[in-house]
């Protein structure tokens, strides 16, 4: 019988067997990865340090060419070195007295957000595999809900990747080139994922499915991140990879959504464009919630329910929240308006994090859910999902609005160690489950009976080391393969 570790974040029973007579470590949540770039780069699909697109005098449809991602990585002393933050540049659009330059803000806190999200998932799985989640009466309910890191990553993706599109919609500028966007996303996700998957199956043998992938079909599905669309391959050798499949689906969805919104807003006044954007995102949010409700209430097969709730429609509400933040940020920056709701005040970051903590507390203790990730009622499932969204929303606000060089919270997020962990957070996501499995094998301990602190120290150290190597040897070289077209312009250093 599957236990709470053999389930996805939404309560999907595991579809896998045990290895050596024990269940696999926690499969409850998986980080949506792929949004980790070198320091000073805000990944909205554009290398913001080294290029600016030509400004347009009239609205144009998004093009399929000409939007390269330029520039090589800056100097650094090692794979974890953190360089200075660079000021963002225009992503296109109209410049005039009425229309200030496109969003020229910078987001130096985002690597800190990524580090927090990745470490929350690592801690979730260590706590589950060691039994600390079940044994600790006081902290167990909170440890069980650390899959909130998934929501943080999805909101980050929605915000950063949609910004160039909404900037083009509002300003009548040039949207990111579709093929270049896909190329950058491919290089960000797949090379490191392929290396980690190959190592887990053929080198470390920590995949319960065996020491090799059984057939060509499964191989193609796993390596293409299409595995969650087939019942027989829902969990890949990297068991957390279902969120990568969801992230890739969002990458495919975003240019099409951007084109539809460009068509809907191209003849409207700027203020009306913003209203159309926000209204469309509200509809997208509602449709996602309805999809989740329909799946939970109309599908009786629990395995099928779990599969359907892995797919993008079940998570579009969280992406839409991040996209809504992108709309607000671009509009406020272009109009040189004050941050909304007093978010530029000194107390704002602490207030936002208090609200995030309240939402997280409610998801952990107020819904009557147990410490596993399965067996939720419809109300519990929707409730915890939406509370995760609110937690991530308030958690990210200090890094989006307000002076980014002020306040203790922002200083923490910009700390060099935290930034370095954020830089390698994709590797942390990819590698931590492997080291949990190896630790259990090395120590010969049964699930739920290990010591939390030795496991955490060992897994954390090995994971960070593997993530640093992945970044230096695989991820950074892959990023250098991005296209280099058009003029280069360094706008400034912070």
Coordinates of C-alpha atoms in Angstrom, one line a residue:
X1 CA 0.0 0.0 0.0
X2 CA 1.3 3.4 -0.9
X3 CA 2.1 5.7 2.0
X4 CA 2.2 9.5 2.1
X5 CA 5.6 9.6 0.5
X6 CA 4.5 7.6 -2.5
X7 CA 2.2 10.4 -3.7
X8 CA 2.4 13.6 -5.6
X9 CA 1.7 17.0 -4.1
X10 CA -2.0 16.7 -4.7
X11 CA -2.6 13.3 -3.2
X12 CA -1.8 11.0 -6.1
X13 CA -1.1 7.5 -5.0
X14 CA 2.3 6.3 -6.2
X15 CA 2.4 4.2 -9.2
X16 CA 5.7 2.7 -8.4
X17 CA 6.8 -0.3 -6.4
X18 CA 9.5 -0.4 -3.7
X19 CA 13.1 -1.2 -4.1
X20 CA 14.9 -3.6 -1.7
X21 CA 11.6 -3.9 0.2
X22 CA 11.2 -0.2 1.0
X23 CA 9.2 2.6 -0.5
X24 CA 10.9 5.4 -2.3
X25 CA 11.6 8.7 -0.5
X26 CA 9.0 11.4 -0.7
X27 CA 7.6 12.1 -4.1
X28 CA 5.2 14.6 -2.8
X29 CA 6.3 17.8 -4.5
X30 CA 8.5 18.7 -7.2
X31 CA 10.1 22.0 -7.9
X32 CA 9.3 23.7 -11.1
X33 CA 12.8 24.4 -12.3
X34 CA 14.4 26.0 -15.2
X35 CA 14.4 29.6 -14.1
X36 CA 18.0 29.8 -12.8
X37 CA 20.5 31.9 -14.7
X38 CA 23.8 33.5 -14.1
X39 CA 24.0 36.3 -11.6
X40 CA 22.7 39.7 -12.8
X41 CA 20.4 38.2 -15.3
X42 CA 16.6 38.3 -14.8
X43 CA 15.3 35.4 -16.8
X44 CA 12.3 36.7 -18.7
X45 CA 13.6 35.1 -21.8
X46 CA 16.0 38.0 -22.5
X47 CA 19.6 38.6 -21.4
X48 CA 19.0 41.9 -19.8
X49 CA 22.6 42.9 -19.3
X50 CA 23.7 42.9 -22.9
X51 CA 21.0 43.9 -25.3
X52 CA 18.1 46.2 -25.9
X53 CA 15.6 45.7 -28.7
X54 CA 14.8 48.5 -31.1
X55 CA 11.9 50.7 -30.1
X56 CA 8.8 50.7 -32.2
X57 CA 6.5 53.6 -33.1
X58 CA 3.4 51.4 -33.6
X59 CA 2.0 48.1 -32.5
X60 CA 3.4 45.0 -34.3
X61 CA 2.6 41.4 -34.1
X62 CA 5.1 39.2 -32.4
X63 CA 7.8 37.9 -34.8
X64 CA 9.4 34.5 -35.1
X65 CA 12.9 35.8 -35.6
X66 CA 15.3 38.5 -34.6
X67 CA 15.1 38.3 -30.9
X68 CA 18.4 36.8 -29.9
X69 CA 19.8 36.4 -26.4
X70 CA 23.2 37.9 -26.5
X71 CA 26.3 38.0 -24.5
X72 CA 28.6 35.6 -22.7
X73 CA 28.7 35.1 -19.0
X74 CA 30.5 37.6 -17.0
X75 CA 33.8 36.9 -15.1
X76 CA 33.5 34.9 -11.9
X77 CA 35.9 33.1 -9.6
X78 CA 34.1 29.8 -9.6
X79 CA 30.8 28.1 -10.2
X80 CA 29.3 29.7 -7.1
X81 CA 30.7 33.2 -7.5
X82 CA 28.1 35.9 -7.5
X83 CA 28.7 39.1 -9.5
X84 CA 27.1 42.4 -9.3
X85 CA 23.5 42.9 -10.4
X86 CA 22.9 44.6 -13.7
X87 CA 20.3 47.2 -14.5
X88 CA 17.6 45.9 -16.8
X89 CA 17.1 47.4 -20.2
X90 CA 14.2 48.0 -22.5
X91 CA 12.5 45.0 -24.0
X92 CA 11.0 47.1 -26.7
X93 CA 8.1 49.6 -26.8
X94 CA 7.3 53.2 -27.3
X95 CA 9.4 55.9 -25.7
X96 CA 7.9 59.4 -25.3
X97 CA 7.0 61.9 -22.6
X98 CA 3.7 60.0 -22.1
X99 CA 5.3 56.6 -22.2
X100 CA 8.5 56.3 -20.1
X101 CA 11.1 53.7 -20.9
X102 CA 10.0 50.1 -20.4
X103 CA 10.4 48.5 -17.0
X104 CA 13.9 49.5 -16.0
X105 CA 13.7 47.9 -12.5
X106 CA 15.9 45.1 -11.4
X107 CA 15.1 42.0 -9.4
X108 CA 18.2 41.0 -7.3
X109 CA 16.2 39.1 -4.8
X110 CA 15.0 36.4 -7.2
X111 CA 18.0 34.1 -6.7
X112 CA 17.2 34.2 -3.0
X113 CA 13.6 33.2 -3.7
X114 CA 14.8 30.3 -5.8
X115 CA 17.2 29.1 -3.1
X116 CA 14.4 29.2 -0.5
X117 CA 12.0 27.2 -2.8
X118 CA 14.6 24.6 -3.7
X119 CA 15.7 24.1 -0.1
X120 CA 12.1 23.9 1.1
X121 CA 11.6 20.9 -1.2
X122 CA 14.9 19.3 -0.1
X123 CA 13.8 19.7 3.5
X124 CA 10.4 18.3 2.8
X125 CA 11.8 15.1 1.4
X126 CA 14.5 14.6 4.0
X127 CA 11.9 15.1 6.8
X128 CA 9.6 12.6 5.1
X129 CA 12.2 10.0 4.4
X130 CA 13.7 10.2 7.9
X131 CA 10.3 10.0 9.6
X132 CA 10.6 13.4 11.2
X133 CA 7.4 14.6 9.5
X134 CA 5.4 11.9 11.3
X135 CA 7.3 11.8 14.6
X136 CA 7.5 15.5 15.3
X137 CA 4.2 16.5 16.8
X138 CA 4.8 20.3 16.6
X139 CA 6.7 20.7 13.4
X140 CA 5.4 17.8 11.4
X141 CA 2.4 19.6 10.0
X142 CA 4.6 22.4 8.7
X143 CA 7.3 20.0 7.3
X144 CA 4.6 18.2 5.4
X145 CA 3.5 21.4 3.6
X146 CA 7.0 22.5 2.4
X147 CA 5.9 21.5 -1.1
X148 CA 4.8 25.1 -1.2
X149 CA 8.1 25.6 -3.0
X150 CA 6.4 24.4 -6.1
X151 CA 4.0 27.3 -6.0
X152 CA 7.0 29.7 -5.5
X153 CA 8.7 28.4 -8.6
X154 CA 5.5 28.5 -10.7
X155 CA 4.8 32.1 -9.7
X156 CA 8.4 33.1 -10.5
X157 CA 8.1 31.6 -14.0
X158 CA 4.8 33.3 -14.6
X159 CA 6.2 36.7 -13.5
X160 CA 9.6 36.7 -15.2
X161 CA 8.7 35.0 -18.5
X162 CA 5.5 37.0 -19.1
X163 CA 7.1 40.4 -18.5
X164 CA 8.4 40.8 -22.1
X165 CA 5.1 39.8 -23.5
X166 CA 3.0 42.2 -21.4
X167 CA 5.5 45.0 -22.0
X168 CA 5.0 44.6 -25.7
X169 CA 1.2 44.5 -25.3
X170 CA 1.1 47.7 -23.2
X171 CA 3.7 49.7 -25.1
X172 CA 2.9 48.5 -28.6
X173 CA 6.4 47.1 -28.7
X174 CA 8.1 44.0 -29.9
X175 CA 7.4 40.7 -28.2
X176 CA 10.0 38.0 -27.7
X177 CA 10.8 36.0 -30.8
X178 CA 9.0 32.6 -30.5
X179 CA 11.8 30.4 -31.8
X180 CA 14.5 32.2 -29.7
X181 CA 12.3 31.9 -26.6
X182 CA 11.9 28.1 -27.2
X183 CA 15.6 27.7 -27.8
X184 CA 16.5 29.4 -24.5
X185 CA 13.9 27.4 -22.6
X186 CA 15.2 24.2 -24.1
X187 CA 18.8 24.9 -23.2
X188 CA 17.8 25.9 -19.7
X189 CA 15.9 22.7 -18.9
X190 CA 17.0 19.7 -20.9
X191 CA 20.8 19.4 -20.8
X192 CA 21.1 19.3 -17.0
X193 CA 18.0 17.1 -16.8
X194 CA 19.4 14.6 -19.3
X195 CA 22.7 14.3 -17.4
X196 CA 20.9 13.8 -14.0
X197 CA 18.5 11.3 -15.4
X198 CA 21.3 9.3 -17.0
X199 CA 23.3 9.3 -13.8
X200 CA 20.4 8.2 -11.6
X201 CA 19.5 5.3 -13.9
X202 CA 22.8 4.0 -15.1
X203 CA 25.4 5.2 -12.5
X204 CA 23.8 5.5 -9.1
X205 CA 21.0 3.0 -9.6
X206 CA 18.6 4.9 -7.3
X207 CA 15.6 4.6 -9.6
X208 CA 13.1 2.0 -8.4
X209 CA 12.4 1.1 -12.0
X210 CA 15.7 -0.7 -12.4
X211 CA 19.2 -0.1 -13.8
X212 CA 18.0 0.7 -17.3
X213 CA 14.9 2.1 -19.1
X214 CA 13.0 -0.8 -20.5
X215 CA 12.0 0.3 -24.0
X216 CA 12.4 3.0 -26.6
X217 CA 9.0 4.5 -26.0
X218 CA 9.7 4.9 -22.3
X219 CA 13.1 6.3 -23.0
X220 CA 11.6 8.9 -25.4
X221 CA 8.9 9.9 -23.0
X222 CA 11.3 10.3 -20.0
X223 CA 13.9 12.2 -21.9
X224 CA 11.4 14.5 -23.6
X225 CA 9.5 15.2 -20.4
X226 CA 6.3 13.9 -21.9
X227 CA 6.1 11.0 -19.4
X228 CA 3.3 12.4 -17.3
X229 CA 0.9 12.1 -20.3
X230 CA 1.2 8.3 -20.2
X231 CA -0.1 6.3 -17.3
X232 CA 2.7 3.8 -17.5
X233 CA 5.5 6.4 -17.2
X234 CA 4.0 9.0 -14.9
X235 CA 7.0 9.0 -12.6
X236 CA 10.3 9.4 -14.4
X237 CA 13.7 8.2 -13.1
X238 CA 13.8 11.7 -11.5
X239 CA 10.6 11.2 -9.6
X240 CA 10.2 15.0 -9.2
X241 CA 10.3 15.6 -12.9
X242 CA 6.5 15.9 -13.3
X243 CA 6.8 19.6 -12.5
X244 CA 9.4 20.0 -15.2
X245 CA 6.8 18.5 -17.6
X246 CA 4.3 21.1 -16.4
X247 CA 6.9 23.8 -16.7
X248 CA 7.6 22.8 -20.3
X249 CA 3.9 22.8 -21.1
X250 CA 3.8 26.4 -19.8
X251 CA 6.6 27.4 -22.1
X252 CA 4.6 26.0 -25.1
X253 CA 1.5 27.8 -23.9
X254 CA 3.0 31.2 -23.2
X255 CA 3.8 32.5 -26.8
X256 CA 0.3 31.4 -27.9
X257 CA -1.3 33.3 -25.0
X258 CA 0.9 36.3 -25.7
X259 CA -0.2 36.4 -29.3
X260 CA -3.9 36.1 -28.3
X261 CA -3.5 39.0 -25.9
X262 CA -1.6 41.0 -28.4
X263 CA -4.5 40.6 -30.8
X264 CA -7.0 41.6 -28.1
X265 CA -5.1 44.7 -27.0
X266 CA -3.4 46.0 -30.1
X267 CA -6.1 48.7 -30.9
X268 CA -7.0 49.6 -27.3
X269 CA -5.7 52.5 -25.3
X270 CA -2.9 51.7 -22.8
X271 CA -5.2 51.8 -19.8
X272 CA -7.7 49.5 -21.5
X273 CA -4.9 47.1 -22.4
X274 CA -4.1 46.6 -18.8
X275 CA -7.7 45.9 -17.9
X276 CA -7.9 43.4 -20.8
X277 CA -4.7 41.7 -19.5
X278 CA -5.9 41.4 -15.9
X279 CA -9.4 40.3 -17.0
X280 CA -8.0 37.6 -19.2
X281 CA -5.7 36.4 -16.4
X282 CA -8.7 36.3 -14.0
X283 CA -10.6 34.1 -16.5
X284 CA -7.5 31.9 -16.8
X285 CA -7.3 31.6 -13.0
X286 CA -11.0 30.7 -12.7
X287 CA -10.7 28.1 -15.5
X288 CA -7.8 26.4 -13.7
X289 CA -9.8 26.2 -10.5
X290 CA -12.8 24.8 -12.3
X291 CA -10.6 22.2 -14.0
X292 CA -9.3 21.1 -10.6
X293 CA -12.8 20.9 -9.2
X294 CA -14.1 18.9 -12.2
X295 CA -11.3 16.4 -12.0
X296 CA -11.7 15.9 -8.2
X297 CA -15.5 15.5 -8.4
X298 CA -16.0 13.6 -11.7
X299 CA -13.1 11.2 -12.0
X300 CA -13.3 8.1 -9.8
X301 CA -10.0 6.4 -10.6
X302 CA -7.4 7.9 -8.1
X303 CA -4.5 7.1 -10.4
X304 CA -6.2 9.0 -13.3
X305 CA -7.0 11.9 -10.9
X306 CA -3.4 12.2 -9.9
X307 CA -2.3 12.2 -13.5
X308 CA -4.8 14.9 -14.5
X309 CA -3.8 17.1 -11.6
X310 CA -0.1 17.0 -12.8
X311 CA -1.0 18.7 -16.1
X312 CA -0.7 22.4 -16.8
X313 CA -4.5 23.2 -16.6
X314 CA -4.4 22.3 -12.9
X315 CA -1.5 24.8 -12.3
X316 CA -2.4 27.7 -14.6
X317 CA -4.0 29.6 -11.7
X318 CA -0.6 29.9 -10.0
X319 CA 1.2 30.8 -13.2
X320 CA -1.6 33.4 -13.8
X321 CA -0.9 35.0 -10.4
X322 CA 2.7 35.5 -11.4
X323 CA 1.6 36.8 -14.8
X324 CA -0.7 39.3 -13.0
X325 CA 2.2 40.6 -11.0
X326 CA 4.1 41.1 -14.3
X327 CA 1.2 43.2 -15.6
X328 CA 1.2 45.3 -12.5
X329 CA 4.9 45.8 -12.4
X330 CA 5.2 46.8 -16.1
X331 CA 2.3 49.2 -15.8
X332 CA 3.6 50.9 -12.6
X333 CA 7.1 51.2 -14.0
X334 CA 6.0 52.6 -17.3
X335 CA 3.8 55.2 -15.7
X336 CA 6.3 55.9 -12.9
X337 CA 3.6 55.3 -10.3
X338 CA 4.1 54.6 -6.7
X339 CA 4.2 50.9 -5.6
X340 CA 0.6 49.7 -4.9
X341 CA -0.6 49.2 -1.3
X342 CA 2.3 51.0 0.2
X343 CA 4.8 48.3 -1.0
X344 CA 7.5 50.9 -1.2
X345 CA 7.3 51.6 2.6
X346 CA 10.0 50.3 5.0
X347 CA 7.5 48.0 6.7
X348 CA 6.2 46.4 3.6
X349 CA 8.6 43.4 3.2
X350 CA 7.9 42.3 6.8
X351 CA 4.2 42.8 6.4
X352 CA 4.2 40.7 3.2
X353 CA 6.1 37.9 4.8
X354 CA 3.8 37.9 7.8
X355 CA 0.8 37.4 5.4
X356 CA 2.8 34.6 3.6
X357 CA 3.4 33.0 7.0
X358 CA -0.3 33.2 7.9
X359 CA -1.3 31.6 4.6
X360 CA 1.3 28.8 5.2
X361 CA 0.1 28.3 8.7
X362 CA -3.5 28.0 7.5
X363 CA -2.5 25.4 4.8
X364 CA -0.6 23.4 7.5
X365 CA -3.0 23.5 10.4
X366 CA -6.5 24.8 9.5
X367 CA -7.7 22.5 6.8
X368 CA -7.9 19.3 8.8
X369 CA -5.4 17.5 6.5
X370 CA -3.0 14.9 7.7
X371 CA 0.8 14.9 7.3
X372 CA 0.7 13.0 4.0
X373 CA 0.0 14.2 0.5
X374 CA -2.8 11.8 -0.4
X375 CA -6.4 11.3 0.5
X376 CA -7.5 14.9 0.4
X377 CA -11.1 15.8 0.0
X378 CA -12.0 18.2 -2.9
X379 CA -12.3 21.1 -0.5
X380 CA -9.0 20.3 1.2
X381 CA -7.2 19.9 -2.2
X382 CA -8.4 23.2 -3.6
X383 CA -7.9 24.9 -0.2
X384 CA -4.3 23.9 0.2
X385 CA -3.6 24.6 -3.4
X386 CA -4.9 28.2 -3.2
X387 CA -3.2 28.8 0.1
X388 CA 0.1 27.8 -1.4
X389 CA -0.6 30.3 -4.1
X390 CA -1.2 33.1 -1.6
X391 CA 1.9 32.0 0.4
X392 CA 4.0 32.3 -2.7
X393 CA 2.3 35.6 -3.8
X394 CA 3.1 37.4 -0.6
X395 CA 6.5 35.8 -0.3
X396 CA 7.6 37.3 -3.7
X397 CA 6.1 40.8 -3.3
X398 CA 9.2 42.4 -1.6
X399 CA 11.3 41.3 -4.5
X400 CA 9.0 42.8 -7.1
X401 CA 8.0 46.2 -5.7
X402 CA 9.8 48.7 -3.6
X403 CA 13.5 49.7 -3.3
X404 CA 15.4 46.5 -3.8
X405 CA 18.5 47.6 -1.8
X406 CA 16.6 48.4 1.4
X407 CA 15.4 46.4 4.4
X408 CA 16.6 43.3 6.3
X409 CA 14.5 40.9 4.2
X410 CA 15.9 42.1 0.9
X411 CA 19.5 42.1 2.4
X412 CA 18.9 38.5 3.4
X413 CA 17.7 37.5 -0.1
X414 CA 20.7 39.3 -1.6
X415 CA 23.3 37.7 0.7
X416 CA 26.1 36.2 -1.3
X417 CA 25.6 32.7 0.1
X418 CA 21.9 32.8 -0.5
X419 CA 22.4 34.1 -4.1
X420 CA 24.9 31.4 -4.8
X421 CA 22.5 28.7 -3.6
X422 CA 19.8 30.3 -5.9
X423 CA 22.3 30.1 -8.8
X424 CA 22.5 26.4 -8.5
X425 CA 19.0 25.7 -7.3
X426 CA 18.1 23.8 -10.5
X427 CA 20.8 21.3 -9.6
X428 CA 19.5 21.1 -6.0
X429 CA 16.1 20.2 -7.4
X430 CA 17.6 17.6 -9.8
X431 CA 20.0 15.9 -7.5
X432 CA 18.6 15.8 -3.9
X433 CA 16.3 12.8 -4.2
X434 CA 19.2 10.7 -5.6
X435 CA 21.3 11.5 -2.5
X436 CA 18.4 10.7 -0.1
X437 CA 18.2 7.3 -1.8
X438 CA 21.9 6.8 -1.5
X439 CA 22.0 7.8 2.2
X440 CA 19.3 5.2 3.0
X441 CA 21.2 2.5 1.1
X442 CA 24.5 3.4 2.7
X443 CA 23.1 3.4 6.2
X444 CA 20.9 0.4 5.6
X445 CA 18.0 2.0 7.5
X446 CA 14.3 1.5 7.0
X447 CA 12.1 4.4 5.9
X448 CA 10.7 6.6 8.6
X449 CA 13.4 5.4 11.1
X450 CA 16.4 7.4 10.2
X451 CA 18.0 10.3 12.1
X452 CA 16.9 13.6 10.6
X453 CA 20.0 15.7 11.2
X454 CA 22.6 13.3 9.9
X455 CA 20.5 12.7 6.8
X456 CA 19.9 16.4 6.3
X457 CA 23.6 17.3 6.6
X458 CA 24.8 14.5 4.3
X459 CA 22.1 15.1 1.7
X460 CA 22.5 18.9 1.7
X461 CA 26.3 18.7 1.4
X462 CA 26.3 16.2 -1.5
X463 CA 23.4 17.9 -3.2
X464 CA 25.0 21.3 -3.2
X465 CA 28.3 19.8 -4.5
X466 CA 26.5 18.0 -7.3
X467 CA 24.5 21.1 -8.1
X468 CA 27.7 23.2 -8.3
X469 CA 29.3 20.7 -10.7
X470 CA 26.1 20.6 -12.8
X471 CA 26.1 24.4 -13.1
X472 CA 29.7 24.7 -14.0
X473 CA 30.0 21.7 -16.3
X474 CA 26.5 21.4 -17.9
X475 CA 24.2 24.4 -17.3
X476 CA 26.6 27.3 -17.9
X477 CA 28.1 25.8 -21.1
X478 CA 24.6 25.1 -22.3
X479 CA 23.5 28.7 -21.8
X480 CA 26.5 29.8 -23.9
X481 CA 24.8 28.1 -26.9
X482 CA 22.0 30.6 -27.0
X483 CA 21.8 32.6 -30.2
X484 CA 23.9 35.8 -30.5
X485 CA 22.2 38.1 -32.9
X486 CA 21.8 41.8 -33.2
X487 CA 23.4 44.7 -31.4
X488 CA 24.9 44.4 -27.9
X489 CA 24.5 47.0 -25.3
X490 CA 25.6 46.9 -21.7
X491 CA 23.3 49.3 -19.9
X492 CA 25.0 49.5 -16.5
X493 CA 26.1 47.8 -13.4
X494 CA 24.6 47.9 -10.0

